[in-house]
mmCIF file of C-alpha atoms in Angstrom:
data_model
loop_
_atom_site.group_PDB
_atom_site.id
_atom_site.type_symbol
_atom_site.label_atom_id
_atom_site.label_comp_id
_atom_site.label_asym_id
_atom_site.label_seq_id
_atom_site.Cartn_x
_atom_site.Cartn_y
_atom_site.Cartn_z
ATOM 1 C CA UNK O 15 0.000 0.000 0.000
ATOM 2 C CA UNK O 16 1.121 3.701 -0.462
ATOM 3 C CA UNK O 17 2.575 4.653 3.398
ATOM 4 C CA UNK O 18 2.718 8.352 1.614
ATOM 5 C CA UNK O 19 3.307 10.802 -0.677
ATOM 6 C CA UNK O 20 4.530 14.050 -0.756
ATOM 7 C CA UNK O 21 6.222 16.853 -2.603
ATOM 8 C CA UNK O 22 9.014 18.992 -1.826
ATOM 9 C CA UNK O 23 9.816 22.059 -2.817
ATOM 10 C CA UNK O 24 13.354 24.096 -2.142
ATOM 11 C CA UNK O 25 13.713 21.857 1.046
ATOM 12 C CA UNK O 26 10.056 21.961 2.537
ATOM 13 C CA UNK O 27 7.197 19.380 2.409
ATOM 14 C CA UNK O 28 5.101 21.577 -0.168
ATOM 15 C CA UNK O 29 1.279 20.880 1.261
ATOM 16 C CA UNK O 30 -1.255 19.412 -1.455
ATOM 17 C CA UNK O 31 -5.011 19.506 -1.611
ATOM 18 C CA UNK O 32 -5.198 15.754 -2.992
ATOM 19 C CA UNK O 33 -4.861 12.317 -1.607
ATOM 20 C CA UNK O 34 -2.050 10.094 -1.322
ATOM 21 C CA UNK O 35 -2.863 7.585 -3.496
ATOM 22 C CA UNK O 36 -3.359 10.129 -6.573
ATOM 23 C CA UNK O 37 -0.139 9.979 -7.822
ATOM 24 C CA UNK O 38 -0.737 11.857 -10.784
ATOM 25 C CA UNK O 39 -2.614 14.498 -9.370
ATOM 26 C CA UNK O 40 0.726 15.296 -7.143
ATOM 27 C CA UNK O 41 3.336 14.492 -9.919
ATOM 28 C CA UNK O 42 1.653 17.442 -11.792
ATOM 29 C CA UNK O 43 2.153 19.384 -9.541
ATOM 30 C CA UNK O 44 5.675 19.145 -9.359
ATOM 31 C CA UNK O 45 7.494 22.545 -10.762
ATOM 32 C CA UNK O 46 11.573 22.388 -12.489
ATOM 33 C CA UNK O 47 13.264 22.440 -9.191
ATOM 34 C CA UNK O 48 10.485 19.863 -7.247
ATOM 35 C CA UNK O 49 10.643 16.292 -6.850
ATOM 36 C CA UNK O 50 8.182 13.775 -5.411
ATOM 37 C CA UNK O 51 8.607 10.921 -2.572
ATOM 38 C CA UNK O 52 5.989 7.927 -2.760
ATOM 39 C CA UNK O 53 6.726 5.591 0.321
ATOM 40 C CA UNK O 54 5.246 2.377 -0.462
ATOM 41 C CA UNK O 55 5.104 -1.230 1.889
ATOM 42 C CA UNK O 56 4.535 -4.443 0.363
ATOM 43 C CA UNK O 57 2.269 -3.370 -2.738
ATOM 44 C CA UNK O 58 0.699 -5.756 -4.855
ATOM 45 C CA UNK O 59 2.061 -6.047 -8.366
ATOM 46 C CA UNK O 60 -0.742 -4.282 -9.819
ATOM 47 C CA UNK O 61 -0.266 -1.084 -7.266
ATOM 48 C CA UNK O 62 3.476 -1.171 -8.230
ATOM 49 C CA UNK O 63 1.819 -1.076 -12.155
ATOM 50 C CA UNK O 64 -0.487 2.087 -11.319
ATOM 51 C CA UNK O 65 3.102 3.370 -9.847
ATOM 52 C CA UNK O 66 5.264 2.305 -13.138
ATOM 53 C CA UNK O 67 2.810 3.789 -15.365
ATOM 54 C CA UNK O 68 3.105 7.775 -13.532
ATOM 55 C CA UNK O 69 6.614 7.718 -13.464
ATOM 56 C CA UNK O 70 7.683 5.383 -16.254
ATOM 57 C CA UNK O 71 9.524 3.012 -14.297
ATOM 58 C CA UNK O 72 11.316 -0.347 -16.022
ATOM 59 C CA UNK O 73 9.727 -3.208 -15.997
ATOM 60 C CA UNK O 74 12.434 -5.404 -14.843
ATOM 61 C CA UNK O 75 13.094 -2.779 -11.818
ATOM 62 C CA UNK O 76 9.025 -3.414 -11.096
ATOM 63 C CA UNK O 77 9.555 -6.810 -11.172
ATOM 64 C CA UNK O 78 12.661 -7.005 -8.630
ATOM 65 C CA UNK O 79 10.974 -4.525 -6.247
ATOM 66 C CA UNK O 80 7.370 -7.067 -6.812
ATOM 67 C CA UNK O 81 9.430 -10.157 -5.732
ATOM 68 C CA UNK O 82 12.378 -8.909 -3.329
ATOM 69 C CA UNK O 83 14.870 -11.050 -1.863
ATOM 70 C CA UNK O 84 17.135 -9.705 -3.953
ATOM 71 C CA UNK O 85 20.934 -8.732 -3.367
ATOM 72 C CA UNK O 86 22.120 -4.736 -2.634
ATOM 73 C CA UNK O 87 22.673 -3.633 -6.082
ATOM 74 C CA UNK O 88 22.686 -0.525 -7.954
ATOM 75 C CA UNK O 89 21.647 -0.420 -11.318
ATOM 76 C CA UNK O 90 20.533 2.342 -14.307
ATOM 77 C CA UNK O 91 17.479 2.425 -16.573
ATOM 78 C CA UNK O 92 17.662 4.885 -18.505
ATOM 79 C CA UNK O 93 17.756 8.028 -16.917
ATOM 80 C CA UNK O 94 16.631 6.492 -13.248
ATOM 81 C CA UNK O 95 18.499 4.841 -10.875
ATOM 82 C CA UNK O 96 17.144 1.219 -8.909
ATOM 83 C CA UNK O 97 18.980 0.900 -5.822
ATOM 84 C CA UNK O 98 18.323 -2.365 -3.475
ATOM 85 C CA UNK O 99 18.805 -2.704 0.272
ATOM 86 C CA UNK O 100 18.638 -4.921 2.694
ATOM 87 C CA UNK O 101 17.252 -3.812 6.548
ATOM 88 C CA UNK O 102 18.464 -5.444 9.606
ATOM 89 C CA UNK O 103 17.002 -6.077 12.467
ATOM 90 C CA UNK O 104 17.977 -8.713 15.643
ATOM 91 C CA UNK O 105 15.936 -10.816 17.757
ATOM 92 C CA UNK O 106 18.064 -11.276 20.826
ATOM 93 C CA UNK O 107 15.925 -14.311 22.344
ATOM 94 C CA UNK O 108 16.734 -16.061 19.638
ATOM 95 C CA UNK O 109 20.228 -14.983 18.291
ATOM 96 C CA UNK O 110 18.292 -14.357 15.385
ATOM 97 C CA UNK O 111 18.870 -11.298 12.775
ATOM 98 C CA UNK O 112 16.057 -10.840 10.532
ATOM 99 C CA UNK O 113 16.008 -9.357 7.160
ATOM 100 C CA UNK O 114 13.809 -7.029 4.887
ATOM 101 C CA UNK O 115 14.666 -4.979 2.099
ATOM 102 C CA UNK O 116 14.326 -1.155 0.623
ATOM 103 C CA UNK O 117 13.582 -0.882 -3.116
ATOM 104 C CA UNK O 118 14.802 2.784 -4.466
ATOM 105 C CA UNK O 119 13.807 4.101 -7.976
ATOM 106 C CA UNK O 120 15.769 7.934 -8.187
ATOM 107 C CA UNK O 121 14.342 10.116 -11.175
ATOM 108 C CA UNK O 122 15.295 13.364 -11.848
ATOM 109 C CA UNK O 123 12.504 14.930 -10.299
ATOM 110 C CA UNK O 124 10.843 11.365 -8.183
ATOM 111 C CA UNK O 125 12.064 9.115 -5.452
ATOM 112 C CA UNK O 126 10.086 5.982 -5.211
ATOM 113 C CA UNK O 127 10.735 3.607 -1.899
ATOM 114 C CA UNK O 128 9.288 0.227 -2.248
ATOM 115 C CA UNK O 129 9.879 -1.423 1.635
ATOM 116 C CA UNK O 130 9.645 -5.294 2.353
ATOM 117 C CA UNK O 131 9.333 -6.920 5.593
ATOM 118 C CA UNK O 132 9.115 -5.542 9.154
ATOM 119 C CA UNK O 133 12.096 -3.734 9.839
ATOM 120 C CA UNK O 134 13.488 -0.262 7.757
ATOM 121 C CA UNK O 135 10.122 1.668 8.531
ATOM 122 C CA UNK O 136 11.001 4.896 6.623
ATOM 123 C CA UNK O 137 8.862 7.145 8.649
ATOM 124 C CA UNK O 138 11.132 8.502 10.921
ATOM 125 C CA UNK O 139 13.496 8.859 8.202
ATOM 126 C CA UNK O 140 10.908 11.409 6.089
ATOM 127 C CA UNK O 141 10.538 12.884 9.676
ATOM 128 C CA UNK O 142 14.164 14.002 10.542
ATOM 129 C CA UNK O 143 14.912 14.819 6.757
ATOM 130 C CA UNK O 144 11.874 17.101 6.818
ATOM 131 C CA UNK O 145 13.589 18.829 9.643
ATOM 132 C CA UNK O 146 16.999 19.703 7.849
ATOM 133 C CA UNK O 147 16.596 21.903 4.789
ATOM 134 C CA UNK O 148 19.514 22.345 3.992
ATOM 135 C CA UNK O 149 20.280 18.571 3.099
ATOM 136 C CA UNK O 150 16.463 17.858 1.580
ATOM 137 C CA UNK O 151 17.671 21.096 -0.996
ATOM 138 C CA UNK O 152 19.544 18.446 -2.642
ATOM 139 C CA UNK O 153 16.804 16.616 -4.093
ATOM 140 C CA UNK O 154 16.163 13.060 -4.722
ATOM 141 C CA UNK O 155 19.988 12.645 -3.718
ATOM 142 C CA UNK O 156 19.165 13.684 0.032
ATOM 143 C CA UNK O 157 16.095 10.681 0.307
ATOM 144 C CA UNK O 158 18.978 8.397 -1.033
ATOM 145 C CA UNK O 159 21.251 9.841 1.506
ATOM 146 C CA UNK O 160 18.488 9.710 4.542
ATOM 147 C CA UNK O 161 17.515 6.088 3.642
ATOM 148 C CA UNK O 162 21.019 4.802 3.309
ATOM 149 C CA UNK O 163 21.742 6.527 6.443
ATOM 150 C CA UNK O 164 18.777 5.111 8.071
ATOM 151 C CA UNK O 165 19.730 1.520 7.087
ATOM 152 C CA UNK O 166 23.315 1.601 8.122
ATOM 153 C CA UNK O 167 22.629 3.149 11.414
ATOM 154 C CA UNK O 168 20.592 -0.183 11.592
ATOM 155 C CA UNK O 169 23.493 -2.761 10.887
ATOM 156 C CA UNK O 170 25.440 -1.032 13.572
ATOM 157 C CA UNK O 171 22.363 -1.424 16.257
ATOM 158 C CA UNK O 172 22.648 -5.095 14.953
ATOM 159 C CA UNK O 173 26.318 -5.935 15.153
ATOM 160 C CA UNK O 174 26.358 -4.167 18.569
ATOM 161 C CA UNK O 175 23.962 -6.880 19.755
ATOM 162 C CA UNK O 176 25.789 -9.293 17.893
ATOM 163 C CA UNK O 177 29.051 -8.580 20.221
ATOM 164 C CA UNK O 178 26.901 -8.593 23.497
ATOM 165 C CA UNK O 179 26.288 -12.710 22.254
ATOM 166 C CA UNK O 180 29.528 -13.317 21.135
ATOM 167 C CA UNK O 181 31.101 -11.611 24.903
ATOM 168 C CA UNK O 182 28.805 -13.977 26.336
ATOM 169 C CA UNK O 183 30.121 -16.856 24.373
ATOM 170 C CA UNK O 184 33.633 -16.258 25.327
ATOM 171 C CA UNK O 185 32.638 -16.132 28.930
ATOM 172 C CA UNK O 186 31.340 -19.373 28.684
ATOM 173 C CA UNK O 187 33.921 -21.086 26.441
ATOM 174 C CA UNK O 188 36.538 -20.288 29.313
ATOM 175 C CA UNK O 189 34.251 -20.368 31.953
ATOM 176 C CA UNK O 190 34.956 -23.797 34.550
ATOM 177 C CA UNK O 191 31.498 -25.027 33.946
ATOM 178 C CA UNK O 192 30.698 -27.718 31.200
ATOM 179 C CA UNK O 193 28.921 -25.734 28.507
ATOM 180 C CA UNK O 194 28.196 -27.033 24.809
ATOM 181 C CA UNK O 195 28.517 -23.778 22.910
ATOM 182 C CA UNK O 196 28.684 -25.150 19.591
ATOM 183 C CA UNK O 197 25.540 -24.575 18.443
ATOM 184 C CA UNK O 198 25.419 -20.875 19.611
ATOM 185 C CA UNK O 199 28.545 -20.605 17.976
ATOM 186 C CA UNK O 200 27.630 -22.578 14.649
ATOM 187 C CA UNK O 201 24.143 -19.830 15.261
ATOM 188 C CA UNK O 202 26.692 -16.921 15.767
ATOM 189 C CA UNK O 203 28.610 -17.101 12.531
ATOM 190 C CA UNK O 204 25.170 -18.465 10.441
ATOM 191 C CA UNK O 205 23.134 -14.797 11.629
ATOM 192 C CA UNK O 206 27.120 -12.929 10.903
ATOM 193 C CA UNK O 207 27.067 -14.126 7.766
ATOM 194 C CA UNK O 208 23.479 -12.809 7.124
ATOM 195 C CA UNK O 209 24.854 -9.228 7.899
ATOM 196 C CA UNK O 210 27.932 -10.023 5.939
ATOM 197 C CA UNK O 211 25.256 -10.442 2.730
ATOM 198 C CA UNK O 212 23.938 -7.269 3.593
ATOM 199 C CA UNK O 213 26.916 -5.035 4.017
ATOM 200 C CA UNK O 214 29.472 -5.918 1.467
ATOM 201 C CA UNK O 215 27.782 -5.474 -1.408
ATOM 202 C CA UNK O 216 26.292 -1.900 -0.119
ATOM 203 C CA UNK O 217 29.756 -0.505 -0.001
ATOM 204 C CA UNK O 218 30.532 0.044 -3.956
ATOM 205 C CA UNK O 219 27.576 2.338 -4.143
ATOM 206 C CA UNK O 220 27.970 3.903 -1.412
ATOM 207 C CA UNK O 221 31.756 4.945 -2.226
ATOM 208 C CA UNK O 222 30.216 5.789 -5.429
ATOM 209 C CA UNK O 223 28.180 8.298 -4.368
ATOM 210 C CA UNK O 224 30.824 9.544 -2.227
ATOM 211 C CA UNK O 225 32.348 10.202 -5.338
ATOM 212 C CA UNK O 226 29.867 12.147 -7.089
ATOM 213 C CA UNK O 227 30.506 9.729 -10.843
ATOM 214 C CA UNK O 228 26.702 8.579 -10.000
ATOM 215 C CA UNK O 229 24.421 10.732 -12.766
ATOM 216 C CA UNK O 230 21.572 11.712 -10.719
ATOM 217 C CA UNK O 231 23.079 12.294 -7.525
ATOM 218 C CA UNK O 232 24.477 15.304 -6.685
ATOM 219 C CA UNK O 233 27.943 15.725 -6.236
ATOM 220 C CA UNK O 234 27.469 18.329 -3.537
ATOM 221 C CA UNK O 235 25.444 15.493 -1.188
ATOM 222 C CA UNK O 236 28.938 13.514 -1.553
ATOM 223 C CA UNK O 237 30.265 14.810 1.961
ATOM 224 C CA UNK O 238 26.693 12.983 3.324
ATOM 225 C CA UNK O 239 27.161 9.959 1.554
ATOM 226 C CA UNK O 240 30.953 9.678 3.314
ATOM 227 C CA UNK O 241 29.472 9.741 6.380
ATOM 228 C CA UNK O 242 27.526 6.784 5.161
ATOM 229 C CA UNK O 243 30.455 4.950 3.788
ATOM 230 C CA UNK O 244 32.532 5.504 7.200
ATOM 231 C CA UNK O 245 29.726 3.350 9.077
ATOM 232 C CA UNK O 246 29.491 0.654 6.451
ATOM 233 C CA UNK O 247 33.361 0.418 6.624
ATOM 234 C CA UNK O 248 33.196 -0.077 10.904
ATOM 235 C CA UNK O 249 30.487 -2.300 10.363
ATOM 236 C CA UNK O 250 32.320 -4.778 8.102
ATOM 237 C CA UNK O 251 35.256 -4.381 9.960
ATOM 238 C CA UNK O 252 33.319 -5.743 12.944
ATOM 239 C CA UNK O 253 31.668 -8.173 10.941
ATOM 240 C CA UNK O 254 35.120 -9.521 9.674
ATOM 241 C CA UNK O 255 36.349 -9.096 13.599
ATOM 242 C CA UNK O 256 33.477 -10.937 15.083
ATOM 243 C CA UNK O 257 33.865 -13.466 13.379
ATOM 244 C CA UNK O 258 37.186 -14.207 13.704
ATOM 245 C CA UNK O 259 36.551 -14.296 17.456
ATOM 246 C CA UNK O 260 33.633 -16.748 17.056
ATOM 247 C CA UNK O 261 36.446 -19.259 14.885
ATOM 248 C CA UNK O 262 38.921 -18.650 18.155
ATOM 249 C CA UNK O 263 36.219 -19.459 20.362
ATOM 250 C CA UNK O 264 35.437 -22.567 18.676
ATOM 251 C CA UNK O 265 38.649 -24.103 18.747
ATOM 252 C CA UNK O 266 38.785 -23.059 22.071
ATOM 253 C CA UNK O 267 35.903 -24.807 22.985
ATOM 254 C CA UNK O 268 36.981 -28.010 21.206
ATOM 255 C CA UNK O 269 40.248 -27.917 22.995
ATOM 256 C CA UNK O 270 38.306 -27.769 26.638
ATOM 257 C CA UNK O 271 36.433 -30.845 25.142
ATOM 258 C CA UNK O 272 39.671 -32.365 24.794
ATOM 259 C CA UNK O 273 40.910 -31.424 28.179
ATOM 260 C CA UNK O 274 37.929 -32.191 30.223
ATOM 261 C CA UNK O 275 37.964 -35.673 28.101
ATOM 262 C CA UNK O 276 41.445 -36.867 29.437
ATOM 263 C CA UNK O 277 40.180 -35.247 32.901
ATOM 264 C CA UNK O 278 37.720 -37.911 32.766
ATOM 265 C CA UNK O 279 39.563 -40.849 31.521
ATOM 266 C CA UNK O 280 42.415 -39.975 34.715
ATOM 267 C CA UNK O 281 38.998 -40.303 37.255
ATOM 268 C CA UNK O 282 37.910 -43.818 35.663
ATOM 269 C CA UNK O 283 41.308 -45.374 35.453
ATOM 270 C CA UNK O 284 41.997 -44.122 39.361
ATOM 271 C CA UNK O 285 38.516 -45.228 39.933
ATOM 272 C CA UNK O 286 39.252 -48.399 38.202
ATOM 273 C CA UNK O 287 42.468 -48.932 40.028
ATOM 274 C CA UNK O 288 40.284 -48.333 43.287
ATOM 275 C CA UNK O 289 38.427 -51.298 42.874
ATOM 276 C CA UNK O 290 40.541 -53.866 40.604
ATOM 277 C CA UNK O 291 43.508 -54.245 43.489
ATOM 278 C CA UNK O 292 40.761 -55.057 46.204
ATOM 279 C CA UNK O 293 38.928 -57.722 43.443
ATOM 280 C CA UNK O 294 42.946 -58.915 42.959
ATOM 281 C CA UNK O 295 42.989 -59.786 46.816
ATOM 282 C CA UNK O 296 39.819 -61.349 47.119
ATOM 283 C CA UNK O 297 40.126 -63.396 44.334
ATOM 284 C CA UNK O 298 43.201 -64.749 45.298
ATOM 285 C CA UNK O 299 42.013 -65.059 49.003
ATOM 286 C CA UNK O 300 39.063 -67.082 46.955
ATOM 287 C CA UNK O 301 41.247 -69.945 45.605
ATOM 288 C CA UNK O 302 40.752 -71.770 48.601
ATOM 289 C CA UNK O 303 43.218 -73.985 48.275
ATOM 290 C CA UNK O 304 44.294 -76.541 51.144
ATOM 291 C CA UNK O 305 47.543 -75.618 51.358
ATOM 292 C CA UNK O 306 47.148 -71.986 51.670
ATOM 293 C CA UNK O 307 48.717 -70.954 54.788
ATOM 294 C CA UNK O 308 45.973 -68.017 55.836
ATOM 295 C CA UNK O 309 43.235 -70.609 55.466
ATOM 296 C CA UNK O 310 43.708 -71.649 58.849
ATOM 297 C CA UNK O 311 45.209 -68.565 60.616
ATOM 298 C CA UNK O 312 42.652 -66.692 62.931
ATOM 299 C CA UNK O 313 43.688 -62.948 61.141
ATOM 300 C CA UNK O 314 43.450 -64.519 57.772
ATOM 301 C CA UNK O 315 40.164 -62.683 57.114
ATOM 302 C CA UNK O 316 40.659 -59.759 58.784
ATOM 303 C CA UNK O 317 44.170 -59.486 56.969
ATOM 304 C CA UNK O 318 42.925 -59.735 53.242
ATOM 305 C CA UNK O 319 40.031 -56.948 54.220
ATOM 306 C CA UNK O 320 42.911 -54.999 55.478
ATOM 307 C CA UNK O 321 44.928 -55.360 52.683
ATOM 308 C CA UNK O 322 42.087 -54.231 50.228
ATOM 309 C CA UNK O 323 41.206 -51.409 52.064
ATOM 310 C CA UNK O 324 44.996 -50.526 51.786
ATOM 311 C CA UNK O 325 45.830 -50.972 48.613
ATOM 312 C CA UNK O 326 42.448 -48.646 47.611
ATOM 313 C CA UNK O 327 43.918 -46.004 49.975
ATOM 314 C CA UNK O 328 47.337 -46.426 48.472
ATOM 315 C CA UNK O 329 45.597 -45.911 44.689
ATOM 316 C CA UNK O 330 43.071 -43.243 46.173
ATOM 317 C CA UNK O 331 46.015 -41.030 47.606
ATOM 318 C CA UNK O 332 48.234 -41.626 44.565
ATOM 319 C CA UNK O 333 45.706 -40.595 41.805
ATOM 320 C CA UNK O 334 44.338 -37.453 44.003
ATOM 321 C CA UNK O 335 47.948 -35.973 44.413
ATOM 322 C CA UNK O 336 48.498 -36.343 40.130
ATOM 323 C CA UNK O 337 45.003 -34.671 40.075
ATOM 324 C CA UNK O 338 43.478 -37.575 38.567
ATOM 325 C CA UNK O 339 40.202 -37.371 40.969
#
């Protein structure tokens, strides 16, 4: 459905005496130096039509924005820009980053956002670049700028949860307790990977509008876009960074497995050793034969209980002083 629609004029929201969804009736009135921003959330294809026929948009842009799950790209038709994004958002009970994703066709005098999914609500966006004129004078360029912005500031919230699990892993990986973090780790580097998606591919726009070669963006918004590009560039280096923790952490963890796996192995064999020299006495003592001297001796029994309970002493004091229990 259409969220909204608006037109802007010199840096201010330009009131209009027509609905939202009458696209045409607000496109005509947009003068030279005007330009138009239609917020739209999962439209049906034949809204996303009604939208292609006012401002002439390609038909395999309308198809990628129609379907989605597609990759961060930039791309030209003709002379309009199709930029993809894709929002971030985490679910902490469940390690769990979710995706969405921001379609962006950029016309000379139009800006058409296309959102998917639950995160990336552009409202707030409009909002706070409704409130600073003197980067909405730069057109369509300063909605590109405002929903990149938007979006980055986004992965950042993300990754910064991301660290919070991955401190807690590391606690527990070196913590004395028996934990099985392999699965929060395996979960870890899975939901890391879905940011890594995200980011990479963001950052050759990006520097390219930092550079001002993009036609249709104006050079002059190029300081804005830097901005941008700085944030991508600490994200991914976090990403990369994070990760690289998570891999330590792992072997770590398989190395306490190891440890804690000979620990175990010294307690049965002491354990062992506590009760296979007793079963050596008694069945020895057992024989019974007629010609064993402690048959007959008064102290025989007591002797070979004695002697059991000495030798498991013996092994008991021997294996707790090598650590073994």
């Amino acid at each position: 459905m259409i969220v909204d629609n608006a037109l802007y004029r010199e840096g201010v929201r330009v009131p209009v005496d027509c609905e939202i969804s009458d696209l045409s009736a607000v496109r005509e009135r947009c003068g030279p130096e005007d330009f138009v921003w239609v917020g739209l959330h999962e439209p049906e294809q034949s809204e996303l039509d009604a939208v292609a026929e006012v401002f002439d948009l390609h038909t395999l842009a309308v198809e990628d924005a129609v379907k989605a799950h597609q990759r961060p790209k930039l791309e030209r038709y003709g002379d309009s820009l199709f930029l993809i994004l894709k929002t971030l958002w985490y679910v902490d009970e469940e390690d769990a980053v979710e995706t969405g994703e921001i379609n962006m066709f950029v016309g000379s005098d139009f800006v058409i956002t296309v959102r998917h999914g639950e995160g990336g609500a552009l409202h707030q966006a409009r909002l706070a670049l409704e409130d600073r004129e003197q980067v909405l004078v730069h057109g369509p360029s300063a909605v590109v700028y405002a929903v990149c912005d938007q979006v980055v500031d986004a992965y950042e919230r993300v990754v910064e949860s991301l660290q919070e699990d991955v401190d807690e892993v590391e606690i527990s990986v070196f913590s004395e307790e028996r934990t099985n973090d392999a699965a929060r780790i395996y979960v870890l580097r899975r939901e890391l990977a879905e940011v890594r998606r995200a980011v990479m591919p963001l950052r050759e726009p990006v520097n390219r509008f930092t550079t001002g070669v993009v036609r249709g963006v104006d050079p002059e918004a190029g300081p804005y876009f830097r901005d941008v590009g700085d944030h991508l560039a600490r994200v991914s280096e976090t990403v990369d960074s994070l990760d690289s923790l998570l891999s330590t952490a792992f072997d770590a963890h398989l190395a306490q497995i190891t440890v804690r796996q000979n620990d175990d192995m010294r307690r049965i064999s002491a354990m062992i050793g506590l009760i296979a020299a007793p079963a050596l006495i008694g069945a020895i003592y057992g024989m019974n034969f007629v010609h064993m001297p402690e048959l007959e001796w008064v102290f025989g029994y007591p002797m070979a209980l004695m002697l059991m309970a000495l030798t498991s002493l013996t092994v008991w004091i021997i294996s707790k002083r090598s650590g073994w229990l």
